[in-house]
Amino acid sequence: MDTLIRSIKFPLVFDTEKLKKDLSLIMNKNWVDHYNTNDYTGKWTSVALMSKDGKSESIYAFSSGNDEIRNTEILDSCTYFKEVLDGFLFEKTAVRLLQLAVGAEIKPHSDHCLGYEDGSFRLHIPIITNPDVEFILDGKRLIMNEGECWYIDANFEHSVANRGQQDRIHLVIDGVRNDWTDELFYKEASENQFQKPEIVMSEEQKSLMIAELERMNTSAANDIIKTLK
């Protein structure tokens, strides 16, 4: 049996100087604490570049699936971020910058229904990182360098610890699978390598996840609640 895909480093490289120049325009904006407060320690903040209501503080990653997301007021000033996003020819459901401060840790967790096999996916483009960031995906460490583009199957358990001396900031893009993305993904792996992992969840983890999804109150979140129950 083919090995299941947990991550892909795509043959795409972005200009780190231009990424950092656009980022510098945003550093003084209102970065919002990440909503999964049970999942991390330290400072983990985000700002949206595209969101359902066009507001940069709307950092939720769940989309109802019916509403197209819009550029936030922040993206309008970031010409290179726009260029990067325009080059990805798929429907976006969330586009955010995620900042993990020095000393912060994201606990081991799984983001359900975010694998390519679900028809949706998450891409990471590191803008600022350091060698002491420990990103663990399904028990193995991934080293993602500045300007690279990675797919992470977030259905697998993953955790992050920033043990370095510099905050880590990624551009994170959630999207919907289409023919264009099939071509991109299937150049790197065969279709049968994208399968949902067997996930064993404790009752406590399940109830915490259901409570978080209920708070989001979107049709996509409600569908996941039905599956979990």
PDB file of N, CA, C and O in Angstrom, residues 62-64 113 213 218-229:
ATOM      1  N   PHE A  62     -13.246  28.378   9.669  1.00  0.00           N
ATOM      2  CA  PHE A  62     -14.391  27.670   9.111  1.00  0.00           C
ATOM      3  C   PHE A  62     -15.192  28.607   8.220  1.00  0.00           C
ATOM      4  O   PHE A  62     -15.474  29.738   8.580  1.00  0.00           O
ATOM      5  N   SER A  63     -15.570  28.100   7.057  1.00  0.00           N
ATOM      6  CA  SER A  63     -16.430  28.870   6.157  1.00  0.00           C
ATOM      7  C   SER A  63     -17.743  28.126   6.014  1.00  0.00           C
ATOM      8  O   SER A  63     -17.782  26.905   6.086  1.00  0.00           O
ATOM      9  N   SER A  64     -18.820  28.852   5.817  1.00  0.00           N
ATOM     10  CA  SER A  64     -20.124  28.203   5.647  1.00  0.00           C
ATOM     11  C   SER A  64     -20.197  27.486   4.307  1.00  0.00           C
ATOM     12  O   SER A  64     -21.059  26.672   4.073  1.00  0.00           O
ATOM     13  N   CYS A 113     -11.275  17.438   8.887  1.00  0.00           N
ATOM     14  CA  CYS A 113     -11.784  17.811   7.553  1.00  0.00           C
ATOM     15  C   CYS A 113     -10.917  18.874   6.894  1.00  0.00           C
ATOM     16  O   CYS A 113     -11.418  19.753   6.194  1.00  0.00           O
ATOM     17  N   LEU A 213     -16.989  24.183  18.016  1.00  0.00           N
ATOM     18  CA  LEU A 213     -17.747  24.216  16.757  1.00  0.00           C
ATOM     19  C   LEU A 213     -19.109  24.866  16.955  1.00  0.00           C
ATOM     20  O   LEU A 213     -19.585  25.619  16.094  1.00  0.00           O
ATOM     21  N   THR A 218     -21.525  27.712  12.150  1.00  0.00           N
ATOM     22  CA  THR A 218     -21.636  27.764  10.692  1.00  0.00           C
ATOM     23  C   THR A 218     -22.151  26.408  10.222  1.00  0.00           C
ATOM     24  O   THR A 218     -22.100  25.424  10.963  1.00  0.00           O
ATOM     25  N   SER A 219     -22.632  26.341   8.993  1.00  0.00           N
ATOM     26  CA  SER A 219     -23.170  25.073   8.497  1.00  0.00           C
ATOM     27  C   SER A 219     -22.069  24.010   8.423  1.00  0.00           C
ATOM     28  O   SER A 219     -22.301  22.840   8.718  1.00  0.00           O
ATOM     29  N   ALA A 220     -20.847  24.431   8.043  1.00  0.00           N
ATOM     30  CA  ALA A 220     -19.734  23.470   7.985  1.00  0.00           C
ATOM     31  C   ALA A 220     -19.433  22.927   9.380  1.00  0.00           C
ATOM     32  O   ALA A 220     -19.218  21.720   9.558  1.00  0.00           O
ATOM     33  N   ALA A 221     -19.416  23.824  10.382  1.00  0.00           N
ATOM     34  CA  ALA A 221     -19.157  23.393  11.762  1.00  0.00           C
ATOM     35  C   ALA A 221     -20.261  22.462  12.248  1.00  0.00           C
ATOM     36  O   ALA A 221     -19.993  21.446  12.900  1.00  0.00           O
ATOM     37  N   ASN A 222     -21.516  22.780  11.916  1.00  0.00           N
ATOM     38  CA  ASN A 222     -22.639  21.945  12.352  1.00  0.00           C
ATOM     39  C   ASN A 222     -22.593  20.560  11.715  1.00  0.00           C
ATOM     40  O   ASN A 222     -22.959  19.570  12.336  1.00  0.00           O
ATOM     41  N   ASP A 223     -22.108  20.491  10.473  1.00  0.00           N
ATOM     42  CA  ASP A 223     -21.957  19.178   9.817  1.00  0.00           C
ATOM     43  C   ASP A 223     -20.934  18.318  10.558  1.00  0.00           C
ATOM     44  O   ASP A 223     -21.111  17.112  10.731  1.00  0.00           O
ATOM     45  N   ILE A 224     -19.839  18.957  10.999  1.00  0.00           N
ATOM     46  CA  ILE A 224     -18.804  18.215  11.706  1.00  0.00           C
ATOM     47  C   ILE A 224     -19.336  17.747  13.062  1.00  0.00           C
ATOM     48  O   ILE A 224     -19.037  16.645  13.517  1.00  0.00           O
ATOM     49  N   ILE A 225     -20.147  18.601  13.713  1.00  0.00           N
ATOM     50  CA  ILE A 225     -20.741  18.228  15.008  1.00  0.00           C
ATOM     51  C   ILE A 225     -21.574  16.951  14.858  1.00  0.00           C
ATOM     52  O   ILE A 225     -21.478  16.024  15.666  1.00  0.00           O
ATOM     53  N   LYS A 226     -22.371  16.892  13.778  1.00  0.00           N
ATOM     54  CA  LYS A 226     -23.190  15.688  13.536  1.00  0.00           C
ATOM     55  C   LYS A 226     -22.309  14.445  13.393  1.00  0.00           C
ATOM     56  O   LYS A 226     -22.610  13.390  13.931  1.00  0.00           O
ATOM     57  N   THR A 227     -21.203  14.586  12.678  1.00  0.00           N
ATOM     58  CA  THR A 227     -20.277  13.460  12.488  1.00  0.00           C
ATOM     59  C   THR A 227     -19.674  13.014  13.818  1.00  0.00           C
ATOM     60  O   THR A 227     -19.578  11.826  14.113  1.00  0.00           O
ATOM     61  N   LEU A 228     -19.276  13.999  14.649  1.00  0.00           N
ATOM     62  CA  LEU A 228     -18.651  13.687  15.938  1.00  0.00           C
ATOM     63  C   LEU A 228     -19.633  13.012  16.890  1.00  0.00           C
ATOM     64  O   LEU A 228     -19.265  12.129  17.661  1.00  0.00           O
ATOM     65  N   LYS A 229     -20.904  13.433  16.828  1.00  0.00           N
ATOM     66  CA  LYS A 229     -21.916  12.861  17.742  1.00  0.00           C
ATOM     67  C   LYS A 229     -22.353  11.479  17.277  1.00  0.00           C
ATOM     68  O   LYS A 229     -22.775  10.654  18.041  1.00  0.00           O
TER      69      LYS A 229
END
